[in-house]
Coordinates of C-alpha atoms and ligand atoms in Angstrom, one line a residue:
X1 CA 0.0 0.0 0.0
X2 CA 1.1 3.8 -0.7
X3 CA 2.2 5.6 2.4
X4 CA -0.2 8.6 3.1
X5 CA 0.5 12.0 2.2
X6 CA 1.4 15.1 4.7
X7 CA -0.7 18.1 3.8
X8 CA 0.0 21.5 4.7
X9 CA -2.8 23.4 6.9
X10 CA -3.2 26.4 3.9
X11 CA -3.7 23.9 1.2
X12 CA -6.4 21.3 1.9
X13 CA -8.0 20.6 -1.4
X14 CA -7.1 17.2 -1.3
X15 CA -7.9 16.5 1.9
X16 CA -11.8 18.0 1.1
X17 CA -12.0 15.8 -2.1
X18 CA -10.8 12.9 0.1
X19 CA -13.3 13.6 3.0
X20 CA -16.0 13.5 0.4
X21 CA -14.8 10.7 -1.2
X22 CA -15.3 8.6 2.0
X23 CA -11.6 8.8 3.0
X24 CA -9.6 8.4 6.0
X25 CA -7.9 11.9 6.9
X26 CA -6.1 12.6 10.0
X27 CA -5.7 16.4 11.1
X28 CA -4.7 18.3 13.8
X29 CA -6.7 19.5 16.7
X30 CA -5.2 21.5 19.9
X31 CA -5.6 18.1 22.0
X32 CA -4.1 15.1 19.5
X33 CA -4.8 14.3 16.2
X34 CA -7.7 13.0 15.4
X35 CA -8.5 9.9 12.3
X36 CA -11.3 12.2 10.4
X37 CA -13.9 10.6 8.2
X38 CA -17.3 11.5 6.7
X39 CA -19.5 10.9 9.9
X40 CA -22.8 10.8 7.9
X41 CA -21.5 7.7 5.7
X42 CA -21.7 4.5 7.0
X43 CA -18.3 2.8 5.0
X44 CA -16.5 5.4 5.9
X45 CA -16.6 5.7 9.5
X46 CA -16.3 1.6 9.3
X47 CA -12.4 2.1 7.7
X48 CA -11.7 4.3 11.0
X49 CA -12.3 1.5 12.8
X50 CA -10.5 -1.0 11.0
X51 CA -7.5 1.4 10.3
X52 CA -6.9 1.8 14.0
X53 CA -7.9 -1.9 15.4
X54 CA -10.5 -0.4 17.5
X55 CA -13.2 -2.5 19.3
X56 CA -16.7 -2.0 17.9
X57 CA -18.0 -1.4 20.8
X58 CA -16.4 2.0 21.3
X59 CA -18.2 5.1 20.1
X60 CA -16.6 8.0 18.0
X61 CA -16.8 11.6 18.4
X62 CA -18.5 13.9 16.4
X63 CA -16.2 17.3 15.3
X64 CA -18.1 20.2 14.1
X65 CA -17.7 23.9 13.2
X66 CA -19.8 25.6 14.8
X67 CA -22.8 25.0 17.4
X68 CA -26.1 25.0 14.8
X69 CA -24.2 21.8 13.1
X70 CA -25.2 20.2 16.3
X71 CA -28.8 20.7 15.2
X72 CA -30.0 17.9 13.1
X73 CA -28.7 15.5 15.7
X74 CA -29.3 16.6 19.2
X75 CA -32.4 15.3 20.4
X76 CA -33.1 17.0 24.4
X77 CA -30.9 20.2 24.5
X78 CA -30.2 20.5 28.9
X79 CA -30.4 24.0 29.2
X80 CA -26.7 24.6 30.5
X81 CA -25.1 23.5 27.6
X82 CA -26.3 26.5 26.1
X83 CA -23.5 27.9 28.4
X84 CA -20.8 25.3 28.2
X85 CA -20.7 25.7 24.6
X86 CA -20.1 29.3 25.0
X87 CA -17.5 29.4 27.4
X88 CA -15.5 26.5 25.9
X89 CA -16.1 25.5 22.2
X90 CA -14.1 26.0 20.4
X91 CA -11.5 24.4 23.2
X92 CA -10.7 21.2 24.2
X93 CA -14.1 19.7 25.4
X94 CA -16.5 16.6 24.2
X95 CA -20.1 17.1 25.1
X96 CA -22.4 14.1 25.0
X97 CA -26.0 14.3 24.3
X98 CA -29.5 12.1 23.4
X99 CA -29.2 11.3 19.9
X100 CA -32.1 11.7 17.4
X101 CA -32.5 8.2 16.7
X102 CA -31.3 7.6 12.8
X103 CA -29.4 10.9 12.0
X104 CA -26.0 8.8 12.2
X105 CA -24.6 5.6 11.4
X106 CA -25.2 3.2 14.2
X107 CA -21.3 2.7 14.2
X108 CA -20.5 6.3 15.1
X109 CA -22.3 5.7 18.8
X110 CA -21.4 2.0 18.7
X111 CA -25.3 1.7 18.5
X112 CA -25.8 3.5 21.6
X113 CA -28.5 6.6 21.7
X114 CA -26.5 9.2 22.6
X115 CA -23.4 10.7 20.8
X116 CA -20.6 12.7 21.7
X117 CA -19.6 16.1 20.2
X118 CA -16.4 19.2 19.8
X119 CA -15.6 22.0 18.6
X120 CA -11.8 21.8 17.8
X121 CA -10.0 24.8 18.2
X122 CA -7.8 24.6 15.2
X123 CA -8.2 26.5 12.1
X124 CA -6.8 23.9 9.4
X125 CA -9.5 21.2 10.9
X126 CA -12.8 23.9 11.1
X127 CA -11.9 24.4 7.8
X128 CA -11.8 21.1 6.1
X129 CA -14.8 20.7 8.4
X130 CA -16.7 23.4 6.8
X131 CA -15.1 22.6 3.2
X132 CA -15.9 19.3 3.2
X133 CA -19.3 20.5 4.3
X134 CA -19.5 17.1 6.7
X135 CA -19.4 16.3 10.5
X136 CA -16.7 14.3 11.4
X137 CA -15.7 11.4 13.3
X138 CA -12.2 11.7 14.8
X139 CA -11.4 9.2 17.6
X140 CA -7.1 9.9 18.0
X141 CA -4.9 8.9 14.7
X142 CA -3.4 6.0 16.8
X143 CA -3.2 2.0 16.4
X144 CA -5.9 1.1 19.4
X145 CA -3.9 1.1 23.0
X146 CA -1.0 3.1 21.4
X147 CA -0.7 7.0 23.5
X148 CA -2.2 9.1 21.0
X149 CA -0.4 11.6 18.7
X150 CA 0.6 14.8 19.0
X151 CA 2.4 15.0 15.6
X152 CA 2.1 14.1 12.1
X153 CA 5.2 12.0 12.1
X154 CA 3.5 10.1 15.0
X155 CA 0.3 9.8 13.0
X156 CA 2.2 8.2 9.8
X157 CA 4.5 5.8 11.6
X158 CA 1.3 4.5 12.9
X159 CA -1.5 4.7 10.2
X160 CA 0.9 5.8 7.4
X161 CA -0.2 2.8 4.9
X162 CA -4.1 3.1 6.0
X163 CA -4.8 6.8 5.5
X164 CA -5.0 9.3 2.4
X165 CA -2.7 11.8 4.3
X166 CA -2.5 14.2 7.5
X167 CA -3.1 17.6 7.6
X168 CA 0.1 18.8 9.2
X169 CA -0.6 21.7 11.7
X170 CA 2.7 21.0 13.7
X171 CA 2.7 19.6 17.9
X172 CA -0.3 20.1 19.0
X173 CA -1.0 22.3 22.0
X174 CA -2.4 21.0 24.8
X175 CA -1.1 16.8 24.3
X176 CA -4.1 15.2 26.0
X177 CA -7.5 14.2 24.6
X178 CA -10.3 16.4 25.2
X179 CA -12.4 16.1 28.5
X180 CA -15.3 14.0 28.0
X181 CA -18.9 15.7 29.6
X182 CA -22.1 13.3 29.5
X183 CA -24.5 15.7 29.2
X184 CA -27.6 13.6 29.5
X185 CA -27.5 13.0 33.3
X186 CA -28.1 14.9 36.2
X187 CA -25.4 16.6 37.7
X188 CA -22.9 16.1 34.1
X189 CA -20.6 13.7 34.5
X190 CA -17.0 13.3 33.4
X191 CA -16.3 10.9 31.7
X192 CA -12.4 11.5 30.9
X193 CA -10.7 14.3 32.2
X194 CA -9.0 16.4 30.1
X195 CA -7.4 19.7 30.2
X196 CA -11.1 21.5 31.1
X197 CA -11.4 20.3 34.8
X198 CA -14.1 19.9 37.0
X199 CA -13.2 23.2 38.8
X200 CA -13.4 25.2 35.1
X201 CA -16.6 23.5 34.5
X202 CA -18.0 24.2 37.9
X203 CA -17.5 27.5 37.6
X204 CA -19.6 27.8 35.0
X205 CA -22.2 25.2 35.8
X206 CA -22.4 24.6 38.8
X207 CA -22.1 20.9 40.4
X208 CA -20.4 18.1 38.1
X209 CA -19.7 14.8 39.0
X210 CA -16.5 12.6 38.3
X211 CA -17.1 9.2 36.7
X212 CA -16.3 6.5 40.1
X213 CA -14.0 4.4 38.0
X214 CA -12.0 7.6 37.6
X215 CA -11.3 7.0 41.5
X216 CA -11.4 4.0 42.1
X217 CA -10.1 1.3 39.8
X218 CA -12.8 -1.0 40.8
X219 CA -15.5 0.6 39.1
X220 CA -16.4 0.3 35.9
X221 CA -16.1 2.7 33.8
X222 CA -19.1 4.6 32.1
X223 CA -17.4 5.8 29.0
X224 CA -16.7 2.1 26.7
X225 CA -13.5 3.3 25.7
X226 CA -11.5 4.2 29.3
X227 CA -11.7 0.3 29.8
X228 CA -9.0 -0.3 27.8
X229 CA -5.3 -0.9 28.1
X230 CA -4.2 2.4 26.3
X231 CA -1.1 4.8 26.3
X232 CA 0.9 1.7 26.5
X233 CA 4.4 1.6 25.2
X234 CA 5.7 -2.3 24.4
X235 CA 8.4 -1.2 27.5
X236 CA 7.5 -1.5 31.5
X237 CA 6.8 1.5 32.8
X238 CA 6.8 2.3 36.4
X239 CA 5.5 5.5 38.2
X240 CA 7.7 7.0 41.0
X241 CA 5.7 8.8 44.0
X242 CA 5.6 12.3 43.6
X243 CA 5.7 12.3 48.0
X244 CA 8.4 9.8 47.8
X245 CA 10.6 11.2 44.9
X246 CA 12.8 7.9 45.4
X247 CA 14.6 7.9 41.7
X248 CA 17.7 6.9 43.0
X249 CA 16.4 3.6 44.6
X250 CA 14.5 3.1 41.4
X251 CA 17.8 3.3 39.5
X252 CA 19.8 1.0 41.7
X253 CA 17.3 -1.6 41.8
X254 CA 16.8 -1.8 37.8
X255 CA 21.3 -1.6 37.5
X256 CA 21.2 -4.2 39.9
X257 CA 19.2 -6.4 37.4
X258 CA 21.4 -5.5 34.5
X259 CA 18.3 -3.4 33.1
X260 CA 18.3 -0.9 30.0
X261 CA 17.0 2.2 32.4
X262 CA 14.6 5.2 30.5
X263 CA 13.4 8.4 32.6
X264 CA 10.4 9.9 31.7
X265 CA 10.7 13.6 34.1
X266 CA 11.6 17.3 34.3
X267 CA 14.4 18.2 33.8
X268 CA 14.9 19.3 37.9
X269 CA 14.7 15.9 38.4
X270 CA 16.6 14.0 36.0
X271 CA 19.6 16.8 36.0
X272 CA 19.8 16.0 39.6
X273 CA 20.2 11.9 39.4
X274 CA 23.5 10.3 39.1
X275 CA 23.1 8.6 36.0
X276 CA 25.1 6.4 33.8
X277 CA 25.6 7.0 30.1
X278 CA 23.5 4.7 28.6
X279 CA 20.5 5.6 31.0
X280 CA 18.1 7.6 28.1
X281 CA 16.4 10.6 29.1
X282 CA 13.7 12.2 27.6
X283 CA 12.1 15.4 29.3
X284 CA 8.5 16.3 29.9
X285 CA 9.3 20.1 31.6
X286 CA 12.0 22.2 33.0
X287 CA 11.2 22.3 36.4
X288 CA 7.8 20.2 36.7
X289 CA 5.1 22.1 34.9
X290 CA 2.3 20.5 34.6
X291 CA 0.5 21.8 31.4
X292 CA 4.1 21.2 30.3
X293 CA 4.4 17.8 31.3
X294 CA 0.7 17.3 29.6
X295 CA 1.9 18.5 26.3
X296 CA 5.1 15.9 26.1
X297 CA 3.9 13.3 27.7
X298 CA 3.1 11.1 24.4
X299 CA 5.9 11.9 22.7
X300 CA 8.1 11.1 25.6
X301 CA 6.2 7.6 25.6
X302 CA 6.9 7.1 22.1
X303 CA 10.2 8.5 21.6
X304 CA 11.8 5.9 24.7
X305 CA 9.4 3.0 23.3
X306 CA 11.4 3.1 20.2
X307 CA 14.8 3.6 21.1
X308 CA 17.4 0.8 20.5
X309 CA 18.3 -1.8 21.8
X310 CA 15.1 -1.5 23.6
X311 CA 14.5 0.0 26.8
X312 CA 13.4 -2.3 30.0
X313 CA 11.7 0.2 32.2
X314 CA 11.2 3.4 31.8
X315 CA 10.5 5.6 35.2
X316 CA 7.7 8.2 35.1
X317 CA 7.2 11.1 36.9
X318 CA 3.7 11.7 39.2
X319 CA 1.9 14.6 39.9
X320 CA -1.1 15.2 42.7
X321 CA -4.4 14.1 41.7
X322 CA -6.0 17.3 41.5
X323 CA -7.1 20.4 38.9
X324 CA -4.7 19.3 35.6
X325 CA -2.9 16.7 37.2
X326 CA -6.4 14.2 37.2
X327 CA -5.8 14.0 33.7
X328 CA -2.0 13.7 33.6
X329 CA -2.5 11.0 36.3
X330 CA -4.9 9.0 34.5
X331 CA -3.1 8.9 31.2
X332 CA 0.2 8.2 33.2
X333 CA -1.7 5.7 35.6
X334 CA -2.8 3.5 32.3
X335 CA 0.5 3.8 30.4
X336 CA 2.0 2.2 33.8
X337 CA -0.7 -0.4 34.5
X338 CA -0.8 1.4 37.6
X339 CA 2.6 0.1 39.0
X340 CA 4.5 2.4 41.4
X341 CA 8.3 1.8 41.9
X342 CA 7.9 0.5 45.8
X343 CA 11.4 1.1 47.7
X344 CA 12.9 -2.5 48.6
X345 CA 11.6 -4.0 45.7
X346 CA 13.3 -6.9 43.8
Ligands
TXA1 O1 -9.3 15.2 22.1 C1 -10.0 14.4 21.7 O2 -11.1 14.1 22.2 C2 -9.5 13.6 20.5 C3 -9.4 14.6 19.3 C4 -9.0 14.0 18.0 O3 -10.7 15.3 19.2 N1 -10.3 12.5 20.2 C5 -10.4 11.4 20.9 O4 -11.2 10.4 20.5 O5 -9.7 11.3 21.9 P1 -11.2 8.9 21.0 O6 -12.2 8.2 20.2 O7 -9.8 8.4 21.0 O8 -11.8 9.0 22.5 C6 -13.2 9.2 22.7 C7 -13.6 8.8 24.0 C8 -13.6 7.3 24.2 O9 -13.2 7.0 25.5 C9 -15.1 6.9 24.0 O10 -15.5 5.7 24.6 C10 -15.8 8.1 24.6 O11 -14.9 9.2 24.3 N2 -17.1 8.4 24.0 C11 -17.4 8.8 22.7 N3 -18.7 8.8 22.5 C12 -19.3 8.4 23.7 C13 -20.7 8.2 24.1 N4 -21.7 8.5 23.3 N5 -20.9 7.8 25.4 C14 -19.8 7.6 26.2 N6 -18.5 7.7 25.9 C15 -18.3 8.2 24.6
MG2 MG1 -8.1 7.4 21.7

């Protein structure tokens, strides 16, 4: 198969006749790149799926332009998101709302009877949006359980041979996928937290609750797709307590077993370690900035799964579980399959 083709953000006549050809087209938003395809037609939104491995069962989100596109589709319209829309679309928010039954393909909701819906802020993508004069799906241009991209170069060394192209607006801003609000309960819900948090939504609405499984790893979750391994590099990854800062004992233990060490962290932090030459670094901030540390994260997971020889573990760095750091911490918390380094461990 032909390798896809990187589009600039000021030309996107190809990527319009693709769209409307029933194409797969990946472009940029200010989260991660999203795998675009014609939401109204049925094949299309079928290759996403198969072009990214993804489990049938997991609904797709709807990007639009501007708020009236929401109107042939939303079926009760709760009165705050009125609001909501104003204060944060475009921006880096995923509203869910009752579906009127037979507006979409059944694929897009994974025949569920509500759908999810953004604005992207991103002029490239509105554009081709309104171009292309179609909604479109755009789950994250990744293979399924791989952390989603925040480049072009990321979204070709993973879908390269599947897509037309990418639209190529550069590393994207924020680095983290969108919050996700259900709107069709009673306080809204969050579903995945993103770089809106509950305190920026309550602000403007009011109460909002948190999804328990966001908590509590017992519960399940309410969103189909956060039930899956994701952000997972093919390398062990470990998370070192942010009360506990215990690098050095980390180091020592994986030296002692002869292992290839990589250090995912500020730069504070990793300048200050006593490491050997072969250890790899790769920096998510100077000095431990969050919204920083948000908008590397996934390339610092890529970038040490690939380097050779291969890595053994690679040592992440934790933040407190509050405002930003819920949604650092819960990408960080997957990619780790929640392991902490524990001092006095093997
Ligand atoms: O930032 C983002 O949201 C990116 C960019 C490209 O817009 N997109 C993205 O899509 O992250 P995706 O498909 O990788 O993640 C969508 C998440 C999944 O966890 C999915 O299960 C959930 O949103 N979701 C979508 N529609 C839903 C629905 N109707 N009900 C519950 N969860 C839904
Ligand atoms: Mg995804």
């Amino acid at each position: 198969m032909t390798q896809g083709k990187k589009w600039e953000g000021n030309d996107l006549s190809e990527a319009i006749k693709a769209i409307q050809a029933g194409e797969l087209v990946a472009f940029p938003t200010e989260t991660v790149y999203g795998l675009g395809a014609d939401a109204t037609n049925s094949e299309a939104v079928k290759k996403v799926f198969k072009a990214k491995g993804r489990p049938l069962d997991n609904p797709l989100i709807v990007h639009i332009a501007t708020p009236s596109d929401l109107t042939p589709y939303v079926l009760n319209f709760p009165k705050i998101a009125e609001r909501i829309m104003a204060h944060f679309w475009p921006g880096p928010l995923t509203l869910i709302f009752d579906l009127i039954p037979g507006t979409l393909p059944p694929e897009v909701t994974a025949g569920g009877s509500t759908c999810s819906f953004r604005i992207p802020k991103h002029e490239a993508t509105l554009e081709l949006i309104r171009k292309s004069g179609k909604p479109l799906v755009g789950p994250s241009a990744n293979t399924s359980g791989k952390p989603s991209p925040t480049t072009a170069d990321h979204v070709l060394h993973d879908l390269g041979e599947r897509i037309s192209g990418v639209v190529d607006g550069g590393q994207t801003e924020v680095g983290l996928e969108s919050t996700v609000l259900d709107l069709t309960v009673n306080p809204p819900m969050i579903l995945r937290p993103g770089a809106v948090t509950p305190k920026d939504l309550e602000k403007i609405i009011g109460e909002v609750g948190l999804d328990p499984h966001l908590m509590n790893e017992t519960e399940k979750p309410k969103s189909p797709g956060m039930k899956y391994k994701h952000y997972a590099p093919s390398v062990e990854v470990k998370m070192i307590d942010f009360n506990r800062q215990n690098w050095q004992e980390a180091i020592a233990s994986a030296r002692i077993k002869n292992q290839r060490i990589g250090i995912l962290s500020s730069k504070m932090i990793s300048d200050a370690l006593p490491l050997a030459e072969d250890v790899v670094v790769f920096n998510l901030s100077d000095t431990g900035e969050l919204d920083q540390s948000m908008h590397q994260l996934f390339s610092g997971l890529r970038y040490l799964d690939q380097v050779t020889p291969k890595l053994d573990i690679i040592f992440i760095e934790t933040f407190k579980e509050e405002e930003l750091g819920i949604a650092y911490m819960n990408r960080v918390r997957k990619s780790a399959n929640q392991q902490y380094f524990i001092s006095g461990e093997e």
